[in-house]
Tab-separated table of C-alpha atoms and ligand atoms in Angstrom:
chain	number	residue	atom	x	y	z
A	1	UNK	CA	0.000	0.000	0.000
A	2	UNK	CA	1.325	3.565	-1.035
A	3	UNK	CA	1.385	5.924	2.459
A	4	UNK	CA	2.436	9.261	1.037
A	5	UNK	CA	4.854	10.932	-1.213
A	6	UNK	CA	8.381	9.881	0.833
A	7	UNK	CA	10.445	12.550	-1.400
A	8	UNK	CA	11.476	13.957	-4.777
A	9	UNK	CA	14.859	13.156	-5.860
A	10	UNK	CA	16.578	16.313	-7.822
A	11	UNK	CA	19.684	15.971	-9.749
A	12	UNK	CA	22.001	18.549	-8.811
A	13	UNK	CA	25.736	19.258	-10.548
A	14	UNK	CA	26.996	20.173	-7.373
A	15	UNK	CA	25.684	19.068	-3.989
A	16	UNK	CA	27.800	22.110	-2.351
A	17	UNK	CA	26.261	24.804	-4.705
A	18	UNK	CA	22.455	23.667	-4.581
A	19	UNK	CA	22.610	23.275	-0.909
A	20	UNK	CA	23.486	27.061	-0.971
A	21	UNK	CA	20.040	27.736	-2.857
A	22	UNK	CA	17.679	24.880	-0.791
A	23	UNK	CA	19.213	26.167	2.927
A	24	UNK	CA	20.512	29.481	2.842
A	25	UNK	CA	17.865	30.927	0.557
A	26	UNK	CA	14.599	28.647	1.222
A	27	UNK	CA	15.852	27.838	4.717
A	28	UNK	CA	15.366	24.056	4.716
A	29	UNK	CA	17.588	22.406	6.617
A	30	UNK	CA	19.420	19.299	5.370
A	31	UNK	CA	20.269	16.499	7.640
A	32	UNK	CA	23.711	15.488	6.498
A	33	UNK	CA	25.175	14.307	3.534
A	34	UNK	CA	25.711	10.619	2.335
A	35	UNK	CA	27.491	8.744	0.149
A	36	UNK	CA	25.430	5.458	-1.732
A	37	UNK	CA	28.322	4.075	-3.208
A	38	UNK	CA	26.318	1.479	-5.605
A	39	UNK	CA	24.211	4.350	-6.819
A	40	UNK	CA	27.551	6.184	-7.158
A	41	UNK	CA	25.393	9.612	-5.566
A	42	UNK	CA	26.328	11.663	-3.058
A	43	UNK	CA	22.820	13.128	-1.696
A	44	UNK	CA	21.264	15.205	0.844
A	45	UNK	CA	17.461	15.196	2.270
A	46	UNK	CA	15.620	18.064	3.417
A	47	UNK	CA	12.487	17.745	5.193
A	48	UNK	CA	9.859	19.272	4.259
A	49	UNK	CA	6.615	18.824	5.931
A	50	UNK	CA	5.068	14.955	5.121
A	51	UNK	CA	8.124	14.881	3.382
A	52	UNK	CA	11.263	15.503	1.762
A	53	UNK	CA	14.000	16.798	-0.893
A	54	UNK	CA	16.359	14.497	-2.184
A	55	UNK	CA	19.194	16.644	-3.584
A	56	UNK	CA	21.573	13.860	-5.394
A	57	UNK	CA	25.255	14.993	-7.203
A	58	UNK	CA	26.773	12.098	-8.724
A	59	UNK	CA	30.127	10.828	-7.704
A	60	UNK	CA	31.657	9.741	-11.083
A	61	UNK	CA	31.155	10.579	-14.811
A	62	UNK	CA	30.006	6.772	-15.406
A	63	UNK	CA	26.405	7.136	-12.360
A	64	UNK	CA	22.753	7.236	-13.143
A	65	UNK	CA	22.648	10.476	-12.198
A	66	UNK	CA	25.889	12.038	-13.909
A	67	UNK	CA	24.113	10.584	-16.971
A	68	UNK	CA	20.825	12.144	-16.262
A	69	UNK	CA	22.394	15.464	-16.435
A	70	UNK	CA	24.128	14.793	-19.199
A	71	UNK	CA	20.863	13.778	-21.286
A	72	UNK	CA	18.330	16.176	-19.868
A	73	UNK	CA	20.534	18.533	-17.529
A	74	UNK	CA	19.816	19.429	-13.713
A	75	UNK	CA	15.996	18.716	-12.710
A	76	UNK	CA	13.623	16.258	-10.862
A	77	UNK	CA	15.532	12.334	-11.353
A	78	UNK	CA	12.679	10.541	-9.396
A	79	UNK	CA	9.506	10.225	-7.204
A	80	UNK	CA	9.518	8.245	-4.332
A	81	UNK	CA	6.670	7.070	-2.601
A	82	UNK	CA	6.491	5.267	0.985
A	83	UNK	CA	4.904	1.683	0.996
A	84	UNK	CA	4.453	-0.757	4.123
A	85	UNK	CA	6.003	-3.573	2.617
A	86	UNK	CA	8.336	-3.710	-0.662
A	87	UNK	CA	8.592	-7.340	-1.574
A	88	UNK	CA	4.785	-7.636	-1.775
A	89	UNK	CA	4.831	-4.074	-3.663
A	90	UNK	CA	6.782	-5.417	-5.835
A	91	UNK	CA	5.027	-8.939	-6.279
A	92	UNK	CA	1.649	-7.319	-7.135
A	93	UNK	CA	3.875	-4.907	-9.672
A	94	UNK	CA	5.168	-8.031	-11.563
A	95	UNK	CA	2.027	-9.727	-11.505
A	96	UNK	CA	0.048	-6.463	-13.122
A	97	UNK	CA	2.780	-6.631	-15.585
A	98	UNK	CA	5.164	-3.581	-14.834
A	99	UNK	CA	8.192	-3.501	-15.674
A	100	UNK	CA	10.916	-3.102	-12.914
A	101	UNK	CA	14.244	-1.726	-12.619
A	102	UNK	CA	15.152	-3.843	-8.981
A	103	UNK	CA	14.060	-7.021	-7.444
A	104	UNK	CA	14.867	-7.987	-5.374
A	105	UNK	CA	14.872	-4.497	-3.309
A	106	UNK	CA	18.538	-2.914	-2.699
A	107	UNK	CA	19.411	-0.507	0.271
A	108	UNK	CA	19.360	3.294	-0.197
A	109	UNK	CA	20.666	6.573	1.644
A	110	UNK	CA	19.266	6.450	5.349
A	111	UNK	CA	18.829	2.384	5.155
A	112	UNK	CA	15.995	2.113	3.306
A	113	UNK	CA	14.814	-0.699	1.106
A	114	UNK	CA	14.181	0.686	-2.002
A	115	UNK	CA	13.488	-0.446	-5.822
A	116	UNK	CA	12.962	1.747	-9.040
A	117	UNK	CA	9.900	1.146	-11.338
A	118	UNK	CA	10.598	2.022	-15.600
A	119	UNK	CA	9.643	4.777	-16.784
A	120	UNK	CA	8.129	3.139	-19.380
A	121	UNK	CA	5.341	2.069	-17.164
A	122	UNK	CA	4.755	4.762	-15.697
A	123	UNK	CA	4.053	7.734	-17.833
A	124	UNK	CA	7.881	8.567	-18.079
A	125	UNK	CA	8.472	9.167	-14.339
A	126	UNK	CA	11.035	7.272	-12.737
A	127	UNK	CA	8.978	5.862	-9.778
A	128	UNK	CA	11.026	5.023	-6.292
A	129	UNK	CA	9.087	2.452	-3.981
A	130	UNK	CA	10.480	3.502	-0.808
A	131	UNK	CA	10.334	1.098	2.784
A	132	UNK	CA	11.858	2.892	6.034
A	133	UNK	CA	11.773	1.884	9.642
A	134	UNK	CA	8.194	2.361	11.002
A	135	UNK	CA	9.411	4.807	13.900
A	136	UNK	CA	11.207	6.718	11.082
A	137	UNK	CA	9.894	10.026	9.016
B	1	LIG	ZN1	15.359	8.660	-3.802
C-alpha cells in the first residue's frame, strides 16, 4: 500500500552549490550528507513537511545520475513514494505486468529498502518504492 509521497529526488551538478540555494535561501535544513556508493550519488534530504528533498550529485562521470544530467541537464531524477512492505509491492507490480528496474529491493541513503519502477510504465516518471523503519519520518 502507497502511504504518502516519501520525497522527490533532484539531480544537482553540485551538492555544495544547490545546498546554498535549498538552505541558505529557502531555509530548509538538510540532515547530512551521504554517500550510496552502488548508486555512485552523493545526496542530501531536506524535510519538508510529510516529506522531503532528495538533492543527489553524482560521484563519477560513469552514475545514473551524472548521466541524467548529461541527457536532460539538472531537474527532478525521481519520485519516491512510501509503501508498508516492498517485496509484496513489488510482487503485485510483476504480476500487473510492470516492468521493474530492482528485485529484489537494494538498500538506499538512510537504510531504506528501495526499488525503481521504468519509466516506461509509468508515464515517463522514474517511480522510487520507498520502505523505512516504522518509527522513522
Ligand atoms: Zn530517492
Amino acid at each position: 500500500m502507497l502511504k504518502k509521497i516519501d520525497h522527490i529526488g533532484i539531480a544537482v551538478k553540485n551538492l555544495e552549490e544547490a545546498l546554498a540555494f535549498y538552505e541558505d535561501a529557502l531555509g530548509l535544513q538538510a540532515t547530512g550528507t551521504e554517500v550510496v556508493e552502488e548508486q555512485k550519488v552523493k545526496i542530501a534530504f531536506l524535510p519538508l513537511g510529510e516529506s522531503k528533498l532528495e538533492l543527489l550529485e553524482s560521484t563519477s562521470p560513469d552514475g545514473p545520475v551524472a548521466k541524467f544530467i548529461e541527457a536532460r541537464g539538472e531537474g527532478i531524477q525521481h519520485i519516491a513514494v512510501r509503501v508498508d512492505n516492498i517485496e509484496e509491492m513489488l510482487q503485485e507490480m510483476e504480476e500487473k505486468g510492470v516492468r521493474l528496474i530492482d528485485k529484489p529491493p537494494r538498500y538506499g541513503a538512510g537504510g531504506a529498502r528501495i526499488a525503481f519502477l521504468h519509466p516506461k510504465s509509468t508515464s515517463g516518471i522514474l517511480l522510487e518504492l520507498c520502505q523505512r523503519n516504522e518509527e522513522e519520518k
